[in-house]
Amino acid sequence: MKDTKRIAVLGGGSWATAIIKMLSENLETIGWYMRSVYAIEHIKRNKHNPSYLSSAELHPEQLDLSDDMNVIVDNYDILIFAIPSAFLKTELDKLTTSLENKVIFSAIKGIVPESGLIVGEHFHEKHAIPFENIGVITGPCHAEEVAMERLSYLTLACQDQEKAKDLSNFIAGRYIKIKISDDIIGTEYAAMLKNIYAIAAGIAHGLGYGDNFQSVLMSNAIREMKRFIKKVHKMKRNINNSAYLGDLLVTGYSVFSRNRMFGNMIGKGYTVKSAMLEMSMVAEGYYAAKSAYNIKKDNGAKTPIIDAVYNVLYDKKEAKDEFKKLTNRLD
Amino acid sequence: MKDTKRIAVLGGGSWATAIIKMLSENLETIGWYMRSVYAIEHIKRNKHNPSYLSSAELHPEQLDLSDDMNVIVDNYDILIFAIPSAFLKTELDKLTTSLENKVIFSAIKGIVPESGLIVGEHFHEKHAIPFENIGVITGPCHAEEVAMERLSYLTLACQDQEKAKDLSNFIAGRYIKIKISDDIIGTEYAAMLKNIYAIAAGIAHGLGYGDNFQSVLMSNAIREMKRFIKKVHKMKRNINNSAYLGDLLVTGYSVFSRNRMFGNMIGKGYTVKSAMLEMSMVAEGYYAAKSAYNIKKDNGAKTPIIDAVYNVLYDKKEAKDEFKKLTNRLD
């Protein structure tokens, strides 16, 4: 047990719950904001999150639970946000207290739809958080495997690497290994782009392409991701590190990925609307595709896969035709 | 139909049969050597290879079949070898005719156990074939998906790229796209190394590691592959191209890969011997691990994954301990 009253998690989903589980191996008290009073009561009584990652055993005596975000923000120094990007702005609108001097780590993958920004940029531009106080927690990591205590490697990125190292002491453990990085922009874009590639993998699968094509698609996707991120933020990075390639693979090859599932339905002939209705949620890659497409229009990166996904999702192009064209742009 | 009497395939397995299928879309006559007289008769009568890739329909009227390797070698200019590396030397010992002026393409993945050389080097050193007459056909490509006519991308590598382009005209088609490369050494080592990484993936799975770890393993494997190949043959290559990364992924993520299956049994506690007996065959990565380990001892490449696989297969180390150590060498 290393410290108290320092770290809080904001969000009540699977990934938030997984991070709580990691932290509770090392901390006596963890702040935890979630919207649902019902979930909070359930956790206190039953030691499990009722709706997400319910297989993970939680320890209520270590948890400072609150349904008031302002209380948690006031009482903790390091705030780990794990709220789906589609709801982040609505949640942050509840803030009446200040985020000044707080260290913000984003465990969110995706674009904030209202601002069109990745989460770090959103906090920087909309909440005036300096970049040295912004960090990213990224995978490759299915929350479900954290619940099962299967060995997972996370990357903590922060411009001020000392802050990433500090947090890593409370997250690393028996089944979690941590790598430190200073590439907050690149790791966040990678986490966002991989969802688009997972949609592409799903579409290809839905259309009947096989494993041979999937491997070519992933091999092209990592090269495309490299070109894209280089245009957005040029720095020395090895795109084959776990935070980039590993994260792409764990999602692109997962049959449980919501993004891949969404793509698969599109490939099988569902319209975008009916696929969303059927899933009763919006896959993060859906927003990411639009945002990435607009960014690449500005910066001129060559992105055949993003183009194809965008054309299918937003330009009413037939998946079959669009992917036929795509096959000629890959190698 | 483009030409006749030019191209022959040597070997009777799945991959040989898949290549025959590709060629028969473009050629009127293809030479085909296979050992088994029974298989030849079966193909002539039933239009299918009885034992391998039997779902692929063959066209006997296009096939110049022979169980005499010397006849085929004499009559054809471009010889595509698709004999498992473990049997290559035994087969080549039957040669009484000359390979002079023949163009040899290797569709074999692995090391020739007797010489410890990759196939291209073996032909060069043991049969005095100049490197400009040696080429490599590599994936990512499961033969089964060729039988199903699912889109696949092959790489043809030859120092003399004109020879690769020439052959590509007869292999490319409706469901086959071809990329040309001049990296015969690198593509062949990649094809060999990926089998070791597939064994590693299998061992990890057998030991109970999950998808998060698998993605980290693959992300480390491609970096290790890059270091290894750079030491063996330094040249400008993008390790994320399909012939390297794609080939790694199609094998490392395939539950049908024999190498992965072999590793999985080891991870589950089978001894090396009993896993081999159970599979009634030797996985190519088994030989590759020994050879790669010896090469890296010479050239000093940092290869934690190859080391771990070698130690388990050849040094009687417990897979569990060895992979525990490996997890600390990955990131």
XYZ file of C-alpha atoms in Angstrom:
662
model
C 0.000 0.000 0.000
C 1.701 3.123 -1.194
C -0.403 6.231 -0.762
C -3.911 7.590 -0.276
C -6.224 10.293 -1.557
C -4.368 10.834 -4.737
C -5.947 9.001 -7.587
C -9.526 8.896 -8.814
C -11.274 7.251 -11.740
C -14.157 8.940 -13.522
C -16.550 6.695 -15.380
C -18.503 3.537 -14.649
C -17.924 1.276 -17.652
C -15.772 -1.802 -18.208
C -12.511 0.001 -18.727
C -13.083 2.252 -15.677
C -13.821 -0.848 -13.609
C -10.686 -2.581 -14.891
C -8.551 0.411 -13.918
C -10.153 0.456 -10.461
C -9.215 -3.195 -10.120
C -5.587 -2.482 -11.040
C -5.355 0.488 -8.675
C -6.930 -1.362 -5.790
C -3.994 -3.768 -5.774
C -1.777 -0.831 -4.779
C -3.836 1.903 -3.114
C -5.781 2.089 0.125
C -8.272 4.628 -1.184
C -9.372 5.321 -4.717
C -11.875 7.972 -5.695
C -14.503 6.749 -8.121
C -17.099 8.882 -9.806
C -19.932 7.235 -11.648
C -23.305 8.607 -12.715
C -25.423 5.727 -11.524
C -26.456 5.769 -7.870
C -27.852 2.306 -8.374
C -24.446 1.004 -9.511
C -22.743 2.646 -6.527
C -25.139 0.997 -4.086
C -24.766 -2.317 -5.863
C -20.987 -2.159 -5.662
C -21.093 -1.332 -1.945
C -23.401 -4.236 -1.208
C -22.268 -6.871 -3.702
C -18.644 -6.030 -4.460
C -19.273 -6.059 -8.209
C -20.209 -3.487 -10.824
C -23.723 -4.599 -11.820
C -23.507 -3.774 -15.518
C -19.886 -3.764 -16.612
C -17.063 -6.201 -16.018
C -19.187 -7.736 -13.305
C -16.812 -10.677 -13.004
C -14.205 -8.418 -11.346
C -14.353 -8.511 -7.572
C -14.204 -5.014 -6.084
C -13.301 -3.946 -2.553
C -15.771 -1.282 -1.386
C -13.664 -0.500 1.694
C -11.008 0.920 -0.637
C -13.460 2.837 -2.805
C -14.499 6.430 -2.206
C -17.569 6.283 -4.422
C -19.589 9.300 -5.439
C -22.179 10.216 -8.038
C -21.040 13.838 -7.796
C -18.156 14.488 -10.156
C -17.292 17.761 -8.410
C -16.669 16.035 -5.069
C -14.264 13.587 -6.657
C -12.480 16.237 -8.711
C -12.022 18.406 -5.610
C -10.615 15.627 -3.461
C -8.111 13.996 -5.822
C -4.983 15.119 -7.641
C -4.733 12.631 -10.484
C -7.937 12.161 -12.412
C -8.253 9.211 -14.745
C -11.089 9.788 -17.190
C -12.677 6.639 -18.560
C -15.964 8.010 -19.832
C -16.909 7.065 -23.419
C -15.906 9.944 -25.683
C -19.481 10.330 -26.936
C -20.609 11.312 -23.379
C -17.503 13.147 -22.207
C -18.686 16.656 -23.009
C -22.102 16.150 -21.352
C -20.338 14.885 -18.253
C -17.765 17.678 -18.180
C -20.583 20.216 -18.471
C -21.526 19.209 -14.916
C -18.204 20.515 -13.612
C -18.540 23.570 -11.377
C -15.212 23.117 -9.628
C -11.827 23.824 -11.191
C -9.473 21.410 -12.930
C -6.517 23.695 -12.257
C -3.376 21.868 -11.158
C -5.045 18.535 -11.683
C -3.210 15.876 -13.633
C -5.589 14.417 -16.197
C -5.036 10.962 -17.637
C -7.294 9.937 -20.464
C -8.229 6.282 -20.700
C -10.728 7.189 -23.410
C -10.320 5.986 -26.948
C -11.742 8.256 -29.530
C -12.801 11.649 -30.615
C -15.040 13.978 -28.640
C -17.825 14.352 -31.213
C -18.761 17.929 -30.237
C -15.236 19.311 -30.575
C -13.816 16.856 -33.123
C -10.716 16.643 -30.911
C -8.912 13.729 -29.331
C -9.398 13.765 -25.579
C -6.046 15.260 -24.623
C -6.519 18.098 -27.092
C -10.080 18.603 -25.838
C -8.908 19.038 -22.238
C -6.155 21.325 -23.425
C -8.304 23.542 -25.615
C -11.617 23.520 -23.759
C -10.384 23.321 -20.157
C -7.021 25.049 -20.431
C -5.087 22.093 -19.038
C -1.401 22.475 -19.939
C -0.001 19.572 -21.946
C 2.470 18.659 -19.204
C -0.528 17.806 -17.021
C -2.192 15.613 -19.625
C -1.506 11.922 -20.003
C -2.855 8.915 -21.827
C -3.409 5.345 -20.662
C -3.484 3.004 -23.570
C -3.507 -0.714 -24.296
C -3.437 -3.200 -25.932
C -5.906 -4.278 -23.272
C -9.329 -5.869 -23.227
C -10.846 -4.984 -19.851
C -12.248 -8.517 -19.639
C -8.753 -9.953 -19.445
C -7.860 -7.602 -16.598
C -10.828 -9.040 -14.705
C -9.335 -12.481 -15.349
C -5.923 -11.213 -14.196
C -4.336 -12.154 -17.475
C -1.026 -10.484 -18.115
C -1.487 -7.173 -19.925
C 0.872 -4.384 -20.963
C -0.255 -0.784 -20.746
C 1.475 2.325 -21.979
C 1.312 5.514 -19.932
C 2.168 8.544 -21.993
C 2.776 12.029 -20.695
C 4.894 14.878 -21.976
C 6.203 15.090 -18.424
C 7.327 11.487 -18.145
C 7.780 11.770 -14.380
C 4.007 12.028 -14.038
C 3.559 8.887 -16.083
C 6.130 7.090 -13.941
C 4.419 8.293 -10.776
C 1.075 6.897 -11.876
C 2.680 3.699 -13.141
C 3.673 2.820 -9.568
C 0.005 2.522 -8.693
C -1.115 0.654 -11.793
C 1.700 -1.861 -12.365
C 1.299 -5.131 -10.580
C 1.150 -8.912 -10.752
C -0.678 -8.958 -14.068
C -0.031 -5.424 -15.357
C 3.209 -4.225 -16.896
C 3.708 -0.601 -17.811
C 5.708 1.108 -20.494
C 6.314 4.873 -20.302
C 6.097 7.104 -23.359
C 6.159 10.831 -24.093
C 3.984 10.539 -27.183
C 0.577 11.634 -25.910
C -0.613 12.748 -29.318
C 0.545 9.681 -31.210
C -0.719 7.118 -28.713
C -4.128 8.782 -28.573
C -4.454 8.961 -32.338
C -3.389 5.323 -32.570
C -6.083 4.350 -30.079
C -8.636 6.255 -32.121
C -7.508 5.089 -35.572
C -7.450 1.431 -34.593
C -11.233 1.563 -34.171
C -11.589 2.628 -37.798
C -9.361 -0.250 -38.859
C -11.433 -2.603 -36.715
C -14.519 -1.415 -38.606
C -12.642 -2.057 -41.859
C -11.728 -5.565 -40.671
C -15.371 -6.159 -39.805
C -16.613 -4.914 -43.170
C -14.095 -7.135 -44.973
C -15.181 -10.132 -42.934
C -18.845 -9.360 -43.536
C -18.170 -9.164 -47.277
C -16.542 -12.603 -47.230
C -12.864 -11.717 -47.365
C -10.743 -14.223 -45.450
C -7.747 -14.403 -43.141
C -5.249 -13.844 -45.942
C -6.859 -10.505 -46.715
C -7.225 -9.608 -43.037
C -3.460 -9.902 -42.576
C -2.840 -7.714 -45.617
C -5.373 -5.206 -44.299
C -3.647 -5.041 -40.901
C -0.226 -4.779 -42.542
C -1.504 -1.839 -44.599
C -3.334 -0.349 -41.603
C -0.189 -0.026 -39.507
C 1.638 1.656 -42.390
C -1.324 3.984 -42.902
C -1.446 4.740 -39.159
C 2.234 5.628 -39.263
C 1.753 8.041 -42.159
C -1.296 9.619 -40.540
C 0.261 10.159 -37.109
C 3.480 11.440 -38.640
C 1.485 14.177 -40.374
C -0.355 15.091 -37.171
C 2.636 15.071 -34.854
C 6.067 14.301 -36.220
C 8.443 12.779 -33.691
C 10.614 9.709 -33.346
C 8.338 6.770 -32.533
C 8.404 3.064 -33.294
C 4.960 2.385 -34.729
C 5.463 -1.318 -33.975
C 5.465 -0.733 -30.224
C 2.613 -2.262 -28.281
C 0.740 1.040 -27.871
C 0.367 1.354 -31.636
C 0.671 -2.016 -33.403
C -0.332 -4.068 -30.351
C -3.409 -1.948 -29.816
C -4.332 -2.249 -33.497
C -3.998 -6.035 -33.372
C -5.878 -6.654 -30.143
C -8.851 -4.769 -31.583
C -8.570 -5.693 -35.255
C -8.416 -9.404 -34.444
C -11.022 -9.367 -31.693
C -14.362 -10.873 -32.571
C -15.737 -9.104 -29.488
C -14.762 -5.603 -30.607
C -17.881 -3.470 -31.005
C -16.237 -1.660 -33.890
C -15.453 -4.869 -35.716
C -18.977 -6.124 -35.069
C -20.442 -2.897 -36.424
C -18.298 -3.202 -39.561
C -19.280 -6.829 -39.960
C -22.969 -5.878 -40.037
C -22.269 -3.212 -42.652
C -20.367 -5.761 -44.714
C -23.288 -8.160 -44.461
C -25.600 -5.509 -45.914
C -27.084 -3.653 -42.938
C -27.426 0.081 -43.426
C -25.411 2.235 -41.045
C -28.590 3.216 -39.228
C -29.909 -0.292 -38.828
C -26.521 -1.578 -37.664
C -26.491 1.120 -34.979
C -30.054 0.325 -33.928
C -29.302 -3.381 -33.813
C -26.267 -2.761 -31.587
C -28.162 -0.173 -29.517
C -24.981 1.848 -29.322
C -22.637 3.775 -31.529
C -19.245 2.255 -32.212
C -16.480 4.749 -31.437
C -14.883 4.178 -34.815
C -17.969 5.677 -36.438
C -17.094 9.155 -35.147
C -13.392 8.510 -35.539
C -13.797 7.796 -39.257
C -15.348 11.190 -39.910
C -12.824 13.044 -37.828
C -9.835 11.190 -39.278
C -11.116 11.747 -42.795
C -11.347 15.485 -42.218
C -7.892 15.612 -40.681
C -6.323 13.725 -43.562
C -8.061 16.018 -46.055
C -6.141 18.849 -44.420
C -2.785 17.187 -44.015
C -2.730 15.094 -47.169
C -1.834 11.741 -45.622
C -2.466 8.776 -47.926
C -5.169 6.786 -46.130
C -6.940 4.333 -48.433
C -8.512 2.363 -45.571
C -9.898 5.402 -43.735
C -11.192 6.699 -47.088
C -13.024 3.451 -47.806
C -14.616 3.307 -44.337
C -15.608 6.975 -44.539
C -17.152 6.535 -47.978
C -19.218 3.598 -46.761
C -20.341 5.179 -43.481
C -20.879 8.788 -44.577
C -21.066 8.854 -48.339
C -23.587 6.052 -48.867
C -21.125 4.095 -50.997
C -21.738 0.357 -51.314
C -19.323 -1.521 -49.064
C -18.772 -4.128 -51.756
C -17.711 -1.624 -54.424
C -15.697 0.479 -52.040
C -13.713 -2.507 -50.748
C -13.180 -3.804 -54.268
C -11.538 -0.447 -55.007
C -9.643 -0.628 -51.732
C -8.093 -3.989 -52.658
C -6.326 -2.224 -55.535
C -4.888 0.397 -53.202
C -3.393 -2.153 -50.792
C -0.295 -4.256 -51.260
C -3.635 -18.140 -72.075
C -0.147 -16.748 -72.281
C 2.500 -19.396 -72.814
C 3.323 -23.080 -72.558
C 6.074 -25.413 -71.395
C 7.652 -22.871 -69.157
C 6.595 -23.334 -65.600
C 6.547 -26.402 -63.371
C 5.693 -27.014 -59.747
C 7.575 -29.563 -57.672
C 5.770 -30.972 -54.663
C 2.395 -32.511 -53.952
C 1.176 -30.789 -50.780
C -1.418 -28.079 -50.113
C 0.729 -25.156 -51.094
C 1.920 -26.875 -54.291
C -1.693 -27.614 -55.174
C -2.707 -24.004 -54.492
C 0.037 -22.732 -56.790
C -1.065 -25.167 -59.487
C -4.577 -23.766 -59.162
C -3.322 -20.175 -59.581
C -1.160 -21.077 -62.593
C -3.897 -23.036 -64.290
C -5.949 -19.850 -64.574
C -3.255 -18.480 -66.907
C -1.321 -21.328 -68.518
C -2.244 -24.061 -70.971
C 0.335 -26.491 -69.679
C 1.957 -26.729 -66.272
C 4.547 -29.294 -65.306
C 3.879 -30.966 -61.979
C 6.184 -33.341 -60.210
C 4.925 -35.274 -57.238
C 6.265 -38.434 -55.616
C 2.995 -40.259 -55.332
C 1.894 -42.222 -58.396
C -1.379 -42.833 -56.612
C -2.015 -39.083 -56.249
C -1.176 -38.522 -59.931
C -3.649 -41.176 -61.032
C -6.272 -39.802 -58.649
C -5.864 -36.295 -60.021
C -6.170 -37.509 -63.606
C -9.339 -39.431 -62.844
C -11.036 -37.266 -60.215
C -9.696 -33.742 -60.802
C -8.670 -33.360 -57.176
C -5.551 -33.994 -55.155
C -6.593 -36.902 -52.919
C -4.717 -35.831 -49.775
C -4.084 -32.101 -49.883
C -6.349 -29.172 -50.630
C -8.777 -31.668 -52.085
C -11.481 -29.009 -52.326
C -9.602 -27.333 -55.197
C -10.798 -28.460 -58.624
C -7.894 -29.274 -60.918
C -7.842 -29.517 -64.703
C -5.840 -32.600 -65.720
C -5.823 -31.565 -69.390
C -3.564 -28.641 -68.407
C -1.301 -30.717 -66.175
C 1.843 -32.459 -67.341
C 2.109 -34.767 -64.346
C 5.099 -36.919 -63.564
C 6.505 -38.832 -60.634
C 9.984 -38.412 -62.125
C 11.539 -35.153 -61.001
C 14.212 -35.329 -63.691
C 11.654 -35.335 -66.505
C 9.979 -32.227 -65.146
C 13.251 -30.409 -64.479
C 14.447 -31.152 -68.005
C 11.300 -29.932 -69.692
C 10.629 -26.665 -67.870
C 12.503 -23.407 -67.416
C 11.000 -22.010 -64.235
C 10.832 -24.473 -61.372
C 8.672 -23.666 -58.373
C 9.716 -25.822 -55.431
C 6.981 -26.448 -52.879
C 8.397 -29.471 -51.097
C 8.482 -29.274 -47.273
C 11.958 -28.201 -46.238
C 12.412 -31.341 -44.130
C 12.207 -33.491 -47.292
C 13.866 -31.156 -49.778
C 17.332 -32.634 -49.605
C 16.086 -36.221 -49.954
C 14.109 -35.177 -53.012
C 16.971 -33.206 -54.553
C 19.239 -36.203 -54.111
C 17.155 -37.868 -56.833
C 18.284 -35.296 -59.375
C 20.500 -36.684 -62.103
C 19.847 -33.906 -64.578
C 21.256 -30.397 -64.345
C 19.675 -27.290 -62.834
C 21.897 -25.059 -64.931
C 20.096 -22.052 -66.408
C 16.916 -22.960 -64.557
C 15.130 -20.259 -62.617
C 14.291 -21.615 -59.185
C 11.460 -20.137 -57.143
C 11.131 -21.374 -53.604
C 7.638 -21.605 -52.172
C 9.094 -23.426 -49.173
C 9.035 -21.914 -45.741
C 11.822 -22.943 -43.521
C 15.274 -24.247 -43.100
C 16.748 -27.270 -44.827
C 17.635 -29.292 -41.729
C 20.677 -31.029 -43.241
C 22.390 -27.810 -44.328
C 20.898 -25.387 -41.809
C 20.298 -22.990 -44.711
C 17.208 -21.226 -45.959
C 16.107 -22.671 -49.269
C 17.515 -19.966 -51.504
C 20.916 -20.250 -49.850
C 20.730 -24.033 -50.057
C 20.181 -23.935 -53.825
C 22.944 -21.386 -54.165
C 25.513 -23.205 -52.069
C 24.674 -26.831 -52.764
C 23.521 -26.587 -56.389
C 25.544 -23.597 -57.607
C 22.483 -21.658 -58.694
C 23.410 -17.968 -59.072
C 21.338 -15.638 -56.907
C 19.888 -13.860 -59.932
C 18.172 -17.142 -60.819
C 16.710 -17.681 -57.357
C 13.370 -16.316 -56.264
C 10.931 -16.631 -53.414
C 7.143 -16.890 -53.412
C 5.754 -15.807 -50.091
C 2.433 -15.019 -48.466
C 0.552 -14.107 -46.333
C -1.445 -16.976 -47.762
C -3.272 -19.975 -46.395
C -3.537 -22.450 -49.264
C -7.085 -23.271 -48.134
C -8.218 -19.748 -48.985
C -6.743 -20.041 -52.469
C -8.911 -23.120 -52.965
C -11.896 -20.971 -51.928
C -10.733 -18.237 -54.326
C -10.531 -15.690 -51.540
C -8.475 -12.654 -52.369
C -4.825 -13.158 -51.410
C -1.665 -11.117 -51.885
C 1.598 -12.843 -52.686
C 5.059 -11.382 -52.868
C 7.482 -12.596 -55.517
C 11.045 -11.740 -54.655
C 14.035 -12.079 -56.935
C 17.300 -10.212 -57.138
C 16.562 -9.906 -60.841
C 13.135 -8.334 -60.494
C 12.344 -8.937 -64.180
C 12.179 -12.657 -63.422
C 9.755 -12.033 -60.595
C 7.618 -9.850 -62.870
C 7.709 -12.500 -65.582
C 6.416 -15.168 -63.213
C 3.876 -12.791 -61.698
C 2.075 -12.629 -65.063
C 1.235 -16.303 -64.704
C 0.256 -16.240 -61.028
C -1.734 -13.009 -60.689
C -5.411 -13.321 -61.378
C -8.959 -12.780 -60.193
C -8.174 -13.645 -56.576
C -4.379 -13.270 -56.501
C -2.524 -9.985 -56.367
C 1.246 -9.860 -56.608
C 3.837 -7.555 -55.178
C 7.409 -7.639 -56.500
C 10.410 -7.428 -54.198
C 14.159 -7.765 -54.522
C 14.631 -8.988 -50.951
C 15.013 -12.751 -51.408
C 16.978 -13.163 -48.194
C 14.692 -11.074 -46.001
C 11.420 -12.504 -47.265
C 12.695 -16.045 -46.820
C 13.937 -15.407 -43.300
C 10.636 -13.740 -42.464
C 8.752 -16.787 -43.708
C 10.952 -19.001 -41.560
C 10.958 -16.842 -38.428
C 7.185 -16.443 -38.392
C 6.875 -20.176 -37.706
C 8.932 -19.743 -34.537
C 6.686 -16.873 -33.474
C 3.641 -19.006 -34.220
C 5.072 -21.654 -31.888
C 5.573 -18.920 -29.277
C 1.962 -17.780 -29.731
C 0.829 -21.361 -29.295
C 2.917 -21.887 -26.158
C 1.538 -18.661 -24.662
C -2.003 -19.720 -25.439
C -1.402 -23.166 -23.997
C -0.047 -21.596 -20.807
C -3.191 -19.482 -20.436
C -1.999 -16.107 -21.655
C -4.764 -14.170 -23.382
C -5.378 -11.897 -26.351
C -3.787 -8.871 -24.653
C -0.520 -10.758 -24.333
C -0.796 -12.209 -27.843
C -0.907 -8.694 -29.291
C 2.139 -7.678 -27.253
C 3.921 -10.844 -28.379
C 3.219 -10.112 -32.044
C 4.242 -6.470 -31.621
C 7.540 -7.639 -30.114
C 7.911 -10.402 -32.705
C 7.865 -8.012 -35.650
C 10.478 -5.803 -33.966
C 12.597 -8.873 -33.241
C 12.182 -10.073 -36.825
C 13.366 -6.693 -38.066
C 16.487 -6.808 -35.880
C 17.254 -10.386 -36.882
C 16.879 -9.892 -40.626
C 18.833 -6.643 -40.521
C 21.786 -8.531 -39.038
C 21.549 -11.267 -41.652
C 21.107 -9.035 -44.676
C 21.052 -5.284 -44.242
C 19.056 -3.428 -46.863
C 16.213 -0.935 -47.040
C 12.981 -2.816 -46.357
C 9.687 -1.967 -44.708
C 9.179 -4.757 -42.195
C 5.471 -3.865 -42.075
C 4.918 -4.920 -45.676
C 2.659 -7.889 -46.229
C 5.511 -10.316 -46.904
C 6.900 -9.745 -43.405
C 4.239 -8.450 -40.995
C 1.301 -9.842 -42.974
C 2.909 -13.263 -43.112
C 3.625 -13.149 -39.373
C 0.020 -12.238 -38.603
C -1.684 -14.765 -40.852
C 0.281 -17.522 -39.148
C 0.510 -16.149 -35.611
C -3.254 -15.605 -35.444
C -4.248 -18.803 -37.199
C -5.697 -21.506 -35.005
C -5.040 -23.912 -37.882
C -1.302 -23.272 -38.063
C 0.572 -26.465 -37.323
C 3.312 -24.476 -35.640
C 0.853 -22.721 -33.347
C -0.833 -26.046 -32.579
C 2.518 -27.620 -31.746
C 3.327 -24.712 -29.422
C -0.081 -24.942 -27.816
C 0.535 -28.579 -26.897
C 3.907 -27.688 -25.396
C 2.247 -24.910 -23.406
C -0.345 -27.362 -22.156
C 2.394 -29.627 -20.808
C 3.161 -32.101 -23.582
C 6.820 -32.926 -24.004
C 8.340 -31.988 -27.342
C 8.477 -35.638 -28.333
C 4.900 -36.417 -27.375
C 3.623 -33.280 -29.127
C 5.400 -34.401 -32.300
C 4.036 -37.927 -32.001
C 0.535 -36.632 -31.377
C 0.714 -34.426 -34.475
C 2.418 -37.214 -36.487
C 4.557 -34.565 -38.129
C 7.235 -32.066 -37.299
C 6.261 -28.411 -37.305
C 8.648 -26.399 -39.482
C 9.245 -23.904 -36.706
C 10.890 -26.662 -34.690
C 13.887 -26.759 -37.026
C 13.696 -23.021 -37.614
C 14.083 -22.315 -33.884
C 17.378 -24.181 -33.716
C 18.743 -22.639 -36.830
C 17.651 -19.098 -35.914
C 19.112 -19.499 -32.439
C 22.484 -20.489 -33.882
C 22.448 -17.624 -36.350
C 21.623 -15.070 -33.672
C 24.413 -16.463 -31.461
C 26.776 -15.521 -34.269
C 25.360 -12.147 -35.196
C 24.312 -10.930 -31.765
C 20.723 -9.913 -32.585
C 18.533 -9.448 -29.519
C 15.889 -12.167 -29.871
C 14.073 -12.852 -26.588
C 11.223 -14.752 -28.251
C 13.460 -17.043 -30.305
C 15.569 -17.620 -27.179
C 12.547 -18.657 -25.132
C 11.253 -21.036 -27.807
C 14.712 -22.527 -28.279
C 15.172 -23.042 -24.553
C 11.847 -24.838 -24.295
C 12.293 -27.018 -27.388
C 15.989 -27.846 -27.161
C 17.163 -27.073 -23.666
C 14.445 -28.856 -21.684
C 13.404 -25.645 -19.967
C 9.903 -25.537 -18.514
C 7.663 -23.494 -20.821
C 6.021 -21.844 -17.831
C 9.284 -20.548 -16.345
C 10.747 -19.605 -19.670
C 7.685 -17.555 -20.671
C 7.546 -15.915 -17.270
C 11.097 -14.715 -17.933
C 10.131 -13.741 -21.451
C 7.337 -11.470 -20.192
C 10.007 -9.332 -18.538
C 11.929 -9.008 -21.783
C 8.927 -7.787 -23.783
C 7.304 -4.371 -23.741
